[in-house]
PDB file of C-alpha atoms in Angstrom:
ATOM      1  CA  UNK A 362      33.268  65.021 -13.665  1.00 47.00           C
ATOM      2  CA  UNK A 363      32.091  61.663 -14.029  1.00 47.00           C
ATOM      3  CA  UNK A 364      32.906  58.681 -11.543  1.00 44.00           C
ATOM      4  CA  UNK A 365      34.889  56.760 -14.182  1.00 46.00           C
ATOM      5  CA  UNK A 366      36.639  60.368 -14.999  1.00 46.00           C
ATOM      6  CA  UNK A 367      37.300  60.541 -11.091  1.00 37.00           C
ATOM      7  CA  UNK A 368      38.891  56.940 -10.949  1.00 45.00           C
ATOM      8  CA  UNK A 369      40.669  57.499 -14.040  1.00 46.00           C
ATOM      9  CA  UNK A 370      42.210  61.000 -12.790  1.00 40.00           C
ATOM     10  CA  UNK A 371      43.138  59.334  -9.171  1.00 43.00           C
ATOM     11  CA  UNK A 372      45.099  56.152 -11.574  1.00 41.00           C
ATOM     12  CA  UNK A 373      47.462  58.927 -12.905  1.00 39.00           C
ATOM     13  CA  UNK A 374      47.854  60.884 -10.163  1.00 36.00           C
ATOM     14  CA  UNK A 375      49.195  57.603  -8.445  1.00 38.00           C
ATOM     15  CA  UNK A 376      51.737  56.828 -11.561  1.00 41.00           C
ATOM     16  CA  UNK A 377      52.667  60.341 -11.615  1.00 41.00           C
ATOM     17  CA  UNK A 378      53.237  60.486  -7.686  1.00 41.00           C
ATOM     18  CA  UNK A 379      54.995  56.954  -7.767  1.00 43.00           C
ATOM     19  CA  UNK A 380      57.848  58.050 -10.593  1.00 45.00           C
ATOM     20  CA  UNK A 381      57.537  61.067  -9.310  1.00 45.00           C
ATOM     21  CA  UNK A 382      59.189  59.377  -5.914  1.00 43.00           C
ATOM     22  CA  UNK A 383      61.092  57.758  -7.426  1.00 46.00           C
ATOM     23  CA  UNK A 384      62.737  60.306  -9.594  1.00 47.00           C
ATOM     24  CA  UNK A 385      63.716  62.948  -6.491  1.00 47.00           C
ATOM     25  CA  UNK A 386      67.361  63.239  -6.301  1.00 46.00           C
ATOM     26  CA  UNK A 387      68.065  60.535  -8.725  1.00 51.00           C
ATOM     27  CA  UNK A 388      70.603  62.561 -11.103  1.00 53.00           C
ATOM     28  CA  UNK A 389      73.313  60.700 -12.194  1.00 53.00           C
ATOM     29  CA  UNK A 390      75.355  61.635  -9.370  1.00 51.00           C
ATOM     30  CA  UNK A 391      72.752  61.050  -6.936  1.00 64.00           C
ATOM     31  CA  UNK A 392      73.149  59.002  -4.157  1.00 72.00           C
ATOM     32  CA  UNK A 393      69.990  56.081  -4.034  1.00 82.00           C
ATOM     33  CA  UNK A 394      70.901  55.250  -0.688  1.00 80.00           C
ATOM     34  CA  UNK A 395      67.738  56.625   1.076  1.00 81.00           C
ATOM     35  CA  UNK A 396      65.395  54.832  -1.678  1.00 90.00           C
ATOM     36  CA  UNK A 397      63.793  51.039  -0.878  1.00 93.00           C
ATOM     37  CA  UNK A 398      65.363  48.695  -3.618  1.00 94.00           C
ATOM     38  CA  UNK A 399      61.521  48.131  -5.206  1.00 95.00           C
ATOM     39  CA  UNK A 400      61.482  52.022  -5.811  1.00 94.00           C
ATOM     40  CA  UNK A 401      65.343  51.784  -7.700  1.00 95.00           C
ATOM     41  CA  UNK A 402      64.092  48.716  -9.531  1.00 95.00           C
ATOM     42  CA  UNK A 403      60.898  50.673 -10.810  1.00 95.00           C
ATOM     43  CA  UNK A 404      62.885  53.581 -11.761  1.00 94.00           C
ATOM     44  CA  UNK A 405      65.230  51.325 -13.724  1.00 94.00           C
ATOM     45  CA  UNK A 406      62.256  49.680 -15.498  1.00 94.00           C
ATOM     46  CA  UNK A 407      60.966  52.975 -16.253  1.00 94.00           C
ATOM     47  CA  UNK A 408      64.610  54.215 -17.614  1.00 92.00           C
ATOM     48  CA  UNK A 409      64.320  50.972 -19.496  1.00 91.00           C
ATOM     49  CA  UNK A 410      60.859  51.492 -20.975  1.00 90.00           C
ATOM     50  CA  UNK A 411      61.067  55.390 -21.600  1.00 90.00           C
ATOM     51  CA  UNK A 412      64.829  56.079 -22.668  1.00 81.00           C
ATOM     52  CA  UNK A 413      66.062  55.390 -26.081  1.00 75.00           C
ATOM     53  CA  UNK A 414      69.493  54.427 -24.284  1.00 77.00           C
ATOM     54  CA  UNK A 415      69.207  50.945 -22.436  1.00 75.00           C
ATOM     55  CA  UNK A 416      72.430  51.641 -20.438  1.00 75.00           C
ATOM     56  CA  UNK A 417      70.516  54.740 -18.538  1.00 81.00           C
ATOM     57  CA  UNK A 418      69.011  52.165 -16.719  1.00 91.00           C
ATOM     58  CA  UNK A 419      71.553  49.812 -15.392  1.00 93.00           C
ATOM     59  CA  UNK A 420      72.920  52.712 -12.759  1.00 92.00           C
ATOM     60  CA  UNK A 421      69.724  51.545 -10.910  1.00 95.00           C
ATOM     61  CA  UNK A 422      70.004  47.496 -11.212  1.00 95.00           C
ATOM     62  CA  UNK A 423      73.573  48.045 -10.472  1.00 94.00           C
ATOM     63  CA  UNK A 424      72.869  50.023  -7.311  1.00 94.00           C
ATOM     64  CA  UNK A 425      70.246  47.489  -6.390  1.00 95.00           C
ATOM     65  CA  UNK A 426      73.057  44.864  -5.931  1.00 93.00           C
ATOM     66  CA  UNK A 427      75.373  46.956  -4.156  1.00 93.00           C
ATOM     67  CA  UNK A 428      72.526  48.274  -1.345  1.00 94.00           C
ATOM     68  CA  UNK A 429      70.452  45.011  -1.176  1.00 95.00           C
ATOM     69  CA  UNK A 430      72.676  42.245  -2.071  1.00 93.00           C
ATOM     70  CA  UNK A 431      71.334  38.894  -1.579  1.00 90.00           C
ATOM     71  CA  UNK A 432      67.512  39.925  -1.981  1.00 94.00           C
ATOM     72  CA  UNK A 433      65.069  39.096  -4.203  1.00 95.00           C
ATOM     73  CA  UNK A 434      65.805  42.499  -5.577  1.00 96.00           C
ATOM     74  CA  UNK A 435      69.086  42.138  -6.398  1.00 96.00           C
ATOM     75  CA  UNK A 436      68.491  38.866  -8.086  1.00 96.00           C
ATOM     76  CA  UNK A 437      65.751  40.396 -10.130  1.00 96.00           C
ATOM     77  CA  UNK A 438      68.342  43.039 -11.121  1.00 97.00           C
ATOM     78  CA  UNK A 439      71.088  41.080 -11.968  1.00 97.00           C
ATOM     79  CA  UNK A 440      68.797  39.479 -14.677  1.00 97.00           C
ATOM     80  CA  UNK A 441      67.329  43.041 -16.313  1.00 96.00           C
ATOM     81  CA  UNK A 442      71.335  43.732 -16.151  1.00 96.00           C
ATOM     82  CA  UNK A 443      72.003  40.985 -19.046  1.00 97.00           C
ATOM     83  CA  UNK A 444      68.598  42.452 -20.279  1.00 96.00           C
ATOM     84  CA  UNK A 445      69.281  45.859 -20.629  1.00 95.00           C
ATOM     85  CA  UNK A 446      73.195  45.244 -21.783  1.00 95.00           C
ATOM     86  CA  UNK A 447      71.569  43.089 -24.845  1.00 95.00           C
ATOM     87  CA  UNK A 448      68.871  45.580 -25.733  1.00 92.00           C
ATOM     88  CA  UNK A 449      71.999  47.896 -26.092  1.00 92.00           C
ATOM     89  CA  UNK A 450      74.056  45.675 -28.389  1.00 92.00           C
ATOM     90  CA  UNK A 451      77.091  45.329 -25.414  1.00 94.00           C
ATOM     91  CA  UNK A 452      76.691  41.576 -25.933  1.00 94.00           C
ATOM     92  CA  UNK A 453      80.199  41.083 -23.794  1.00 95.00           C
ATOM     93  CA  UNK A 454      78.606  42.701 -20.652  1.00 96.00           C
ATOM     94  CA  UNK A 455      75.020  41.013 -21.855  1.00 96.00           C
ATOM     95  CA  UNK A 456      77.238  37.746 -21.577  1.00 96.00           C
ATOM     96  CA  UNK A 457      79.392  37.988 -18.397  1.00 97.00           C
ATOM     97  CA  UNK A 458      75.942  39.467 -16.408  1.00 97.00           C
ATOM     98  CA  UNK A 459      73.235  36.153 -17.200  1.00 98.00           C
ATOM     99  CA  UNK A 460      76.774  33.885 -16.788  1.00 97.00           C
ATOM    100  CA  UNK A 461      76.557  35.623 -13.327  1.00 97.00           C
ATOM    101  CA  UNK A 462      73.080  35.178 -12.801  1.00 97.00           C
ATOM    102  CA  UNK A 463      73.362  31.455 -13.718  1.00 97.00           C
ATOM    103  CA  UNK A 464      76.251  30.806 -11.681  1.00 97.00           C
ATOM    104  CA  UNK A 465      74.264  32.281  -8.870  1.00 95.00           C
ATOM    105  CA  UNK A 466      71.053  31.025  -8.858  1.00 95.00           C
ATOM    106  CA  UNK A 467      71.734  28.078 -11.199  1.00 94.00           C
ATOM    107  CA  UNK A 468      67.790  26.411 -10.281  1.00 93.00           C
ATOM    108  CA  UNK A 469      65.798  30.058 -10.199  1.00 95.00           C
ATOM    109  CA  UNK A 470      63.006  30.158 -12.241  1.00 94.00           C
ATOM    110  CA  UNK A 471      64.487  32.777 -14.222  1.00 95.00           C
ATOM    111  CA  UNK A 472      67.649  30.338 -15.209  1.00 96.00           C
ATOM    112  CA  UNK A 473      66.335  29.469 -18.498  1.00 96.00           C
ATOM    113  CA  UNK A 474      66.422  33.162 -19.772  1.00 97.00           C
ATOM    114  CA  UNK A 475      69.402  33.818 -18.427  1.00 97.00           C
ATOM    115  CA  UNK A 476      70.633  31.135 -20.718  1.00 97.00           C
ATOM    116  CA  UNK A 477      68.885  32.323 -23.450  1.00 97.00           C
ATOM    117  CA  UNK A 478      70.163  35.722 -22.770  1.00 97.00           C
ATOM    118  CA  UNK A 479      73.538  33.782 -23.010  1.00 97.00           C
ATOM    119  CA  UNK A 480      72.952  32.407 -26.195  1.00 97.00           C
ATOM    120  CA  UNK A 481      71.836  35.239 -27.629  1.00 96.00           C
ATOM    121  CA  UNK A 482      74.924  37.114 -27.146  1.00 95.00           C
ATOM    122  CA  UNK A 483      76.733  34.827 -29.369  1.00 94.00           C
ATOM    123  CA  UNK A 484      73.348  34.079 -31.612  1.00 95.00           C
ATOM    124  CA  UNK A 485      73.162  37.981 -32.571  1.00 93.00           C
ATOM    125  CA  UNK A 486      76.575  38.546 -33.481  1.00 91.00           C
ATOM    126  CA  UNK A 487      76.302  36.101 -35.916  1.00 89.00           C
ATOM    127  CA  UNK A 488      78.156  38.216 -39.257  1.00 78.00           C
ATOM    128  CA  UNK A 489      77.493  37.630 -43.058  1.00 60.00           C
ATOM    129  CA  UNK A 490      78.557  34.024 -44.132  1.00 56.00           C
ATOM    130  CA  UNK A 491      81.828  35.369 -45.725  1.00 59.00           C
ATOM    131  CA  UNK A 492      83.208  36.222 -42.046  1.00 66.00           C
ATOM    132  CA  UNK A 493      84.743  34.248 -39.377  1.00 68.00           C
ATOM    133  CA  UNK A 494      82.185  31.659 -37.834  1.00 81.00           C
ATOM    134  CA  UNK A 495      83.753  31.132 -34.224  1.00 88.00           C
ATOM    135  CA  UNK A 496      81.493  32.969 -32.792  1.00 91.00           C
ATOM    136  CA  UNK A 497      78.307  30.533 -34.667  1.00 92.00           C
ATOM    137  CA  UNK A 498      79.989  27.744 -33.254  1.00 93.00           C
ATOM    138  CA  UNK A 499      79.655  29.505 -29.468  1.00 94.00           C
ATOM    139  CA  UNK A 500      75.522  29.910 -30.597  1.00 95.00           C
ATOM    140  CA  UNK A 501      75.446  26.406 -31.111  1.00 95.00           C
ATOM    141  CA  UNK A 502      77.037  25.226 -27.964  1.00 96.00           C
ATOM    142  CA  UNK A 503      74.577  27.294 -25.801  1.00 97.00           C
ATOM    143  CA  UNK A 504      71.617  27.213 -27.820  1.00 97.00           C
ATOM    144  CA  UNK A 505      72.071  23.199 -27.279  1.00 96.00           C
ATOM    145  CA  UNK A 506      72.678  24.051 -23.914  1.00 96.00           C
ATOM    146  CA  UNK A 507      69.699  25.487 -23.070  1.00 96.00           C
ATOM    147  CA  UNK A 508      67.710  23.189 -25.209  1.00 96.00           C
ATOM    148  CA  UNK A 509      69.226  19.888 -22.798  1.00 96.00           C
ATOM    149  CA  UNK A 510      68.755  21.661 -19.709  1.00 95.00           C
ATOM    150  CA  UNK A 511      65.631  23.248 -19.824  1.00 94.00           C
ATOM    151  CA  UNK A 512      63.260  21.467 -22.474  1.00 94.00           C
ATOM    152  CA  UNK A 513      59.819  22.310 -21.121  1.00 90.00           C
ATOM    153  CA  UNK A 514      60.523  26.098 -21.298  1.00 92.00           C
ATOM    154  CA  UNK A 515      59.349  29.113 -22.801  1.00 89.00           C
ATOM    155  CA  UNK A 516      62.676  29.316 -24.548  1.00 95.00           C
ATOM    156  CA  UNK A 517      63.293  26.046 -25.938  1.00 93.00           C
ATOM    157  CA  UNK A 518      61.323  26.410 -29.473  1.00 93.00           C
ATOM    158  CA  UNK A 519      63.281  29.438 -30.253  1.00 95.00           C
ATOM    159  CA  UNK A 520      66.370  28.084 -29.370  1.00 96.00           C
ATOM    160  CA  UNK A 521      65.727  24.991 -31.923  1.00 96.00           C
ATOM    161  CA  UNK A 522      64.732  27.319 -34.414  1.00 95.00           C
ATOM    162  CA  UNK A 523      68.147  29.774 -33.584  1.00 96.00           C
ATOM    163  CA  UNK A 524      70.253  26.230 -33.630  1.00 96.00           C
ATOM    164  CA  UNK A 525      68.832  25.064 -37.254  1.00 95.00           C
ATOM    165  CA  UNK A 526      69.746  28.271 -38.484  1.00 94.00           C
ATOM    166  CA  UNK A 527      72.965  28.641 -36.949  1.00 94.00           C
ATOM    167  CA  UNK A 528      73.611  25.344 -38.060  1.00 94.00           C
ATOM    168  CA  UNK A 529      72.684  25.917 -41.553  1.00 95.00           C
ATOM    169  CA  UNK A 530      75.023  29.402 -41.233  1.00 93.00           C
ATOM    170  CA  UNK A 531      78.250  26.860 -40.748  1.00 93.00           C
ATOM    171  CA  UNK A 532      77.123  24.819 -43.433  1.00 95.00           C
ATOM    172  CA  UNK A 533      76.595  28.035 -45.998  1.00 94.00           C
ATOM    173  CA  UNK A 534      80.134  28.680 -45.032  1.00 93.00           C
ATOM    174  CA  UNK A 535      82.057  25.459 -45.930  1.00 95.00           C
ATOM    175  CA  UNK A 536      79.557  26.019 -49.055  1.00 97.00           C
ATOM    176  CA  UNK A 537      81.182  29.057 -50.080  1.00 95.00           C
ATOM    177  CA  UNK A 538      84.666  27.947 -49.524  1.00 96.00           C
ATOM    178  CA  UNK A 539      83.773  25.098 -51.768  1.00 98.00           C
ATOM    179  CA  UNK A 540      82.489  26.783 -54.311  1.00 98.00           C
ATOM    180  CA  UNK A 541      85.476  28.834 -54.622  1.00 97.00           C
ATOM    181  CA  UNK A 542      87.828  26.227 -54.467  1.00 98.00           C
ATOM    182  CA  UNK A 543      86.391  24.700 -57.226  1.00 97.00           C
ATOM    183  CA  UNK A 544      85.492  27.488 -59.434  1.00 97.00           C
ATOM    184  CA  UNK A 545      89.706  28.199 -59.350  1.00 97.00           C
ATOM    185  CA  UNK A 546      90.166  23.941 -60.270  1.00 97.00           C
ATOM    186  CA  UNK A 547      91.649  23.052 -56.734  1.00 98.00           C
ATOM    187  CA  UNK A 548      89.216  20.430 -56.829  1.00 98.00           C
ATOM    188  CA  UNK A 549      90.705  17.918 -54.061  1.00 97.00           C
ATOM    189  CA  UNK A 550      90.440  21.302 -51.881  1.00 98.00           C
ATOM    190  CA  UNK A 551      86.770  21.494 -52.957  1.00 98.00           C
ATOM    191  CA  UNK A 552      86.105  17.668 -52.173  1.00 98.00           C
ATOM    192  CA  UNK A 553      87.444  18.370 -49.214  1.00 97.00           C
ATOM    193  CA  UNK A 554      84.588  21.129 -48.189  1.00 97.00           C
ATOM    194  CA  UNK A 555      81.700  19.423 -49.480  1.00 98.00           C
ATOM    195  CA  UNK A 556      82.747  16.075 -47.591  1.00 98.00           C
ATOM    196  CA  UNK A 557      82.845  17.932 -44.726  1.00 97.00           C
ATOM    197  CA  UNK A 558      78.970  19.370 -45.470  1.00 97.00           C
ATOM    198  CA  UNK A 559      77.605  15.580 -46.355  1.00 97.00           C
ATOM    199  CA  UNK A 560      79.149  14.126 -42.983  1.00 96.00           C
ATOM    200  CA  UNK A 561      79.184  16.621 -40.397  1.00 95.00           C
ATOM    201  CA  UNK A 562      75.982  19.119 -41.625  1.00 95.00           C
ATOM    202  CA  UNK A 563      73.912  16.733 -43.298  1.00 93.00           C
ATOM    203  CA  UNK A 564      70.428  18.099 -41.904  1.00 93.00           C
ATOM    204  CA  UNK A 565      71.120  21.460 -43.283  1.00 95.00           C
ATOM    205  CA  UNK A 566      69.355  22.471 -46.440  1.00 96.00           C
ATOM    206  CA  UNK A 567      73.411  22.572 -48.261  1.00 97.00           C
ATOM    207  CA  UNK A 568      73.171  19.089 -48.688  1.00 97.00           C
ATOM    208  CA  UNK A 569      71.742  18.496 -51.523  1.00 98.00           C
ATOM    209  CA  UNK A 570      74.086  20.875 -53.273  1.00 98.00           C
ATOM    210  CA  UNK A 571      77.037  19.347 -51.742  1.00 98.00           C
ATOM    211  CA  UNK A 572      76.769  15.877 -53.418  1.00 98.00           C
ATOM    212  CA  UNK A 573      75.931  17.760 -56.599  1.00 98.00           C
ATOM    213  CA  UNK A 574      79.359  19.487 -56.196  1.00 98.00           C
ATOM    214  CA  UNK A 575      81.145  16.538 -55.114  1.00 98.00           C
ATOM    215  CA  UNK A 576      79.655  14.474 -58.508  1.00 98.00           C
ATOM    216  CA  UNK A 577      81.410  18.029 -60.245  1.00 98.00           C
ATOM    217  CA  UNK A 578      84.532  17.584 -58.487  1.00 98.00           C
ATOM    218  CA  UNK A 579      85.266  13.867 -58.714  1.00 98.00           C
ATOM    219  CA  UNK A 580      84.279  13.734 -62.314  1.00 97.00           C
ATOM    220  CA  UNK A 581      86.722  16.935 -62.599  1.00 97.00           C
ATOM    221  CA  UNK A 582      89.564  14.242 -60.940  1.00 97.00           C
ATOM    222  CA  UNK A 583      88.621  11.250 -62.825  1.00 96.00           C
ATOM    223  CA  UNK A 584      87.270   9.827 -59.792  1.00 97.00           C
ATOM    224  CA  UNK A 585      84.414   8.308 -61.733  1.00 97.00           C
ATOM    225  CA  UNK A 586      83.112   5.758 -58.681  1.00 96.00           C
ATOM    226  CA  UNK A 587      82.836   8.221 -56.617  1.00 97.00           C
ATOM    227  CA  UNK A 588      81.184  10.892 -58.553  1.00 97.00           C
ATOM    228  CA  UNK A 589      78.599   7.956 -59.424  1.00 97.00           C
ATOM    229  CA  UNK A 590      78.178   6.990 -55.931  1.00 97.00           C
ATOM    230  CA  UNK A 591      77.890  10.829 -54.891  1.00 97.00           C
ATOM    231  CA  UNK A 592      74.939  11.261 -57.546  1.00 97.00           C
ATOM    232  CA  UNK A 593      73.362   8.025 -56.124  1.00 97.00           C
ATOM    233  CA  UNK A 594      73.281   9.337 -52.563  1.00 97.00           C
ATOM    234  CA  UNK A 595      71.978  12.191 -53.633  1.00 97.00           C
ATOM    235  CA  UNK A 596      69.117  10.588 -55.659  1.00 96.00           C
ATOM    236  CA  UNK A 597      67.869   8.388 -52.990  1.00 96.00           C
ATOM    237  CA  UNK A 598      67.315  10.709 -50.367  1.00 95.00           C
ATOM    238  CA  UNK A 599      66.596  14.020 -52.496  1.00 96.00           C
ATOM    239  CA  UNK A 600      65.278  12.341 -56.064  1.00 94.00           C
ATOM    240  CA  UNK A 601      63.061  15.635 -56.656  1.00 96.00           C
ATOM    241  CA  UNK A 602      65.782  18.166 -56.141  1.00 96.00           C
ATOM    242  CA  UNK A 603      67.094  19.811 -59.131  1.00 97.00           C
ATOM    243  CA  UNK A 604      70.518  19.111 -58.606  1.00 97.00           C
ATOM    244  CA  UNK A 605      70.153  15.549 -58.794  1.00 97.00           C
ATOM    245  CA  UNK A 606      68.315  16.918 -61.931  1.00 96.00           C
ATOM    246  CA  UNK A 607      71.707  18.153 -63.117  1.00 97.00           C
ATOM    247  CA  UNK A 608      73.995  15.924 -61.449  1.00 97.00           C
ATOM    248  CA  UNK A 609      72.537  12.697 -63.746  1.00 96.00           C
ATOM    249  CA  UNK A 610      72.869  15.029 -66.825  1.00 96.00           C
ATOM    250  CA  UNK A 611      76.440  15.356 -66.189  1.00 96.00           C
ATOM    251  CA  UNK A 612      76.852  12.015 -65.764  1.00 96.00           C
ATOM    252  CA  UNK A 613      74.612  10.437 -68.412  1.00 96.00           C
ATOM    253  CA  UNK A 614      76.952  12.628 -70.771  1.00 95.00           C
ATOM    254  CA  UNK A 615      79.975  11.032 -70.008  1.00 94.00           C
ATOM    255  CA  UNK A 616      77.440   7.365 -70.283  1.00 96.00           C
ATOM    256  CA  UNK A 617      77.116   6.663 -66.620  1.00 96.00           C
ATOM    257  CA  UNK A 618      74.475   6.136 -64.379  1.00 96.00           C
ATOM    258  CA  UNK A 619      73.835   7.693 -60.436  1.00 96.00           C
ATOM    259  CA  UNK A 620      75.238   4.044 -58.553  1.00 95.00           C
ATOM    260  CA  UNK A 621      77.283   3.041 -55.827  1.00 95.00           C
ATOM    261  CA  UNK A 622      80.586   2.119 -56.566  1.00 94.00           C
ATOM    262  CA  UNK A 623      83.897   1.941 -55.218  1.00 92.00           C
ATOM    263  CA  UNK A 624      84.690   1.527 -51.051  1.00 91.00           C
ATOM    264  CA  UNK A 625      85.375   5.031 -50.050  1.00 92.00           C
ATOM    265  CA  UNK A 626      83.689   7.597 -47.430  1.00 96.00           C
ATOM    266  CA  UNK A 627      80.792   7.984 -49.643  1.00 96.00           C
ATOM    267  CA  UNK A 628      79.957   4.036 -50.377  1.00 95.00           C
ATOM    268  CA  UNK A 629      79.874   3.791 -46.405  1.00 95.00           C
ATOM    269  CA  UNK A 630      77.363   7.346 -46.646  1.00 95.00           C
ATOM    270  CA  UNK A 631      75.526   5.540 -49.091  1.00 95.00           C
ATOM    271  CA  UNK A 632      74.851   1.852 -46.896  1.00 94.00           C
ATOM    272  CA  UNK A 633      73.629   4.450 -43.874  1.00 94.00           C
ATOM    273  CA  UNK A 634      71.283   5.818 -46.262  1.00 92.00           C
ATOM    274  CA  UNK A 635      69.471   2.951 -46.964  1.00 92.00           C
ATOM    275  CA  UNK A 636      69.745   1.471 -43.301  1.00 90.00           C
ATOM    276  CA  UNK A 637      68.073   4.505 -42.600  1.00 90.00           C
ATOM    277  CA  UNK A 638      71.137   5.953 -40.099  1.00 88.00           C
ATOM    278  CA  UNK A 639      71.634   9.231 -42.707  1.00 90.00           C
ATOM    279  CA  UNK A 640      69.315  12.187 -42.905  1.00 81.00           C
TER     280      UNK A 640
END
């Protein structure tokens, strides 16, 4: 055998010998009392890494904790805890486990993923737009979180990029329930919804739309200041969209032009526009 073949060989006799340490009298029932807490945190990264069930390795972080509390160890544990509880979709246990860790060591080096960890747990469970969105709104309070606390991080640029979308995911919401309110001619309902969109969401991509379906709504009312001042709005800040396309064909057919009118929300929307303060 070759030199290279020896050193190869002697590598995975060592890996072999190591698990293989690490694996006597580890059954599930098996105490891990006589083991060093490195050689239970190995054999929970190898659970973690070999076994198609996450949870089959938190026995060993668990145990870590329990043996060696207040080590290194054990604080390295605690984190592949909320690790390992994601991976396996038990975002509750994901949750309470980095909210442990971060209560714990709230300046470790490993703080920032814990909070990520934590937003993530909400982040992931975000359903289908047609659902309940409490749980968006609990995204977006840690994602910002983690993005005002710890801005030089690893984390940060995929928490921005989780919050826009989350954001967005609210705004698709009060979309929908627009839309449906005034496809069924509950217009002031509608109004309502889409206000809501141009004030409180107005960096989401919905915002364009939302003036279009106000400039439906208030020419649905009668409200024809507003439904000008709407389409104006929308034409100075998104001229090139095709719903301003179609909002100024609705109201050139009724012989009116996209201009601000009137001293309601919108007229107020439409002086921060050209200040500069909207958008």
């Amino acid at each position: 055998m070759s030199k290279s073949g020896i050193r190869n060989l002697g590598a995975v006799i060592l890996v072999v010998a190591a698990v293989s340490a690490c694996n006597r009298n580890t059954g599930p029932d098996e105490s891990l009392a006589g083991f060093s807490a490195e050689e239970i945190f190995q054999r929970g990264e190898y659970e973690l890494e070999t076994s198609r069930r996450s949870a089959s390795s938190l026995r060993y972080f668990q145990e870590i904790e329990r043996l060696y509390p207040y080590t290194e160890w054990s604080r390295r544990a605690l984190i592949m805890q909320a690790y390992a509880h994601h991976r396996a979709r038990e975002y509750e246990e994901s949750r309470a486990a980095a909210q442990r860790f971060l209560d714990t060591y709230p300046s470790d080096e490993d703080a920032p993923y814990a909070a990520y960890l934590l937003a993530l747990s909400f982040y992931d469970q975000i359903d289908e737009v047609g659902r309940d969105q409490g749980v968006t709104f609990q995204a977006l309070q840690h994602l910002r979180r983690l993005i005002e606390q710890y801005p030089d991080t690893d984390y940060t640029r995929s928490a921005i990029l989780k919050f826009e979308l989350a954001f967005d995911h609210l705004a698709a919401k009060e979309m929908e329930i627009g839309r449906y309110y005034l496809g069924r001619g509950n217009f002031n309902a509608a109004v309502n919804r889409f206000r809501v969109v141009v004030e409180d969401f107005q960096t989401s991509t919905h915002t364009p739309e939302a003036l279009h379906r106000l400039v439906e709504a208030y020419l649905s009312l009668g409200l024809r200041d507003e439904a000008q001042t709407a389409a104006a709005i929308l034409g100075y800040n998104f001229e090139a969209n095709p719903f301003y396309q179609d909002s100024f064909r609705l109201l050139r057919g009724q012989g009116l032009e996209p201009e601000a009118r009137g001293e309601g929300w919108l007229r107020t929307i439409y002086r921060q526009a050209l200040r500069g303060d909207w958008i």
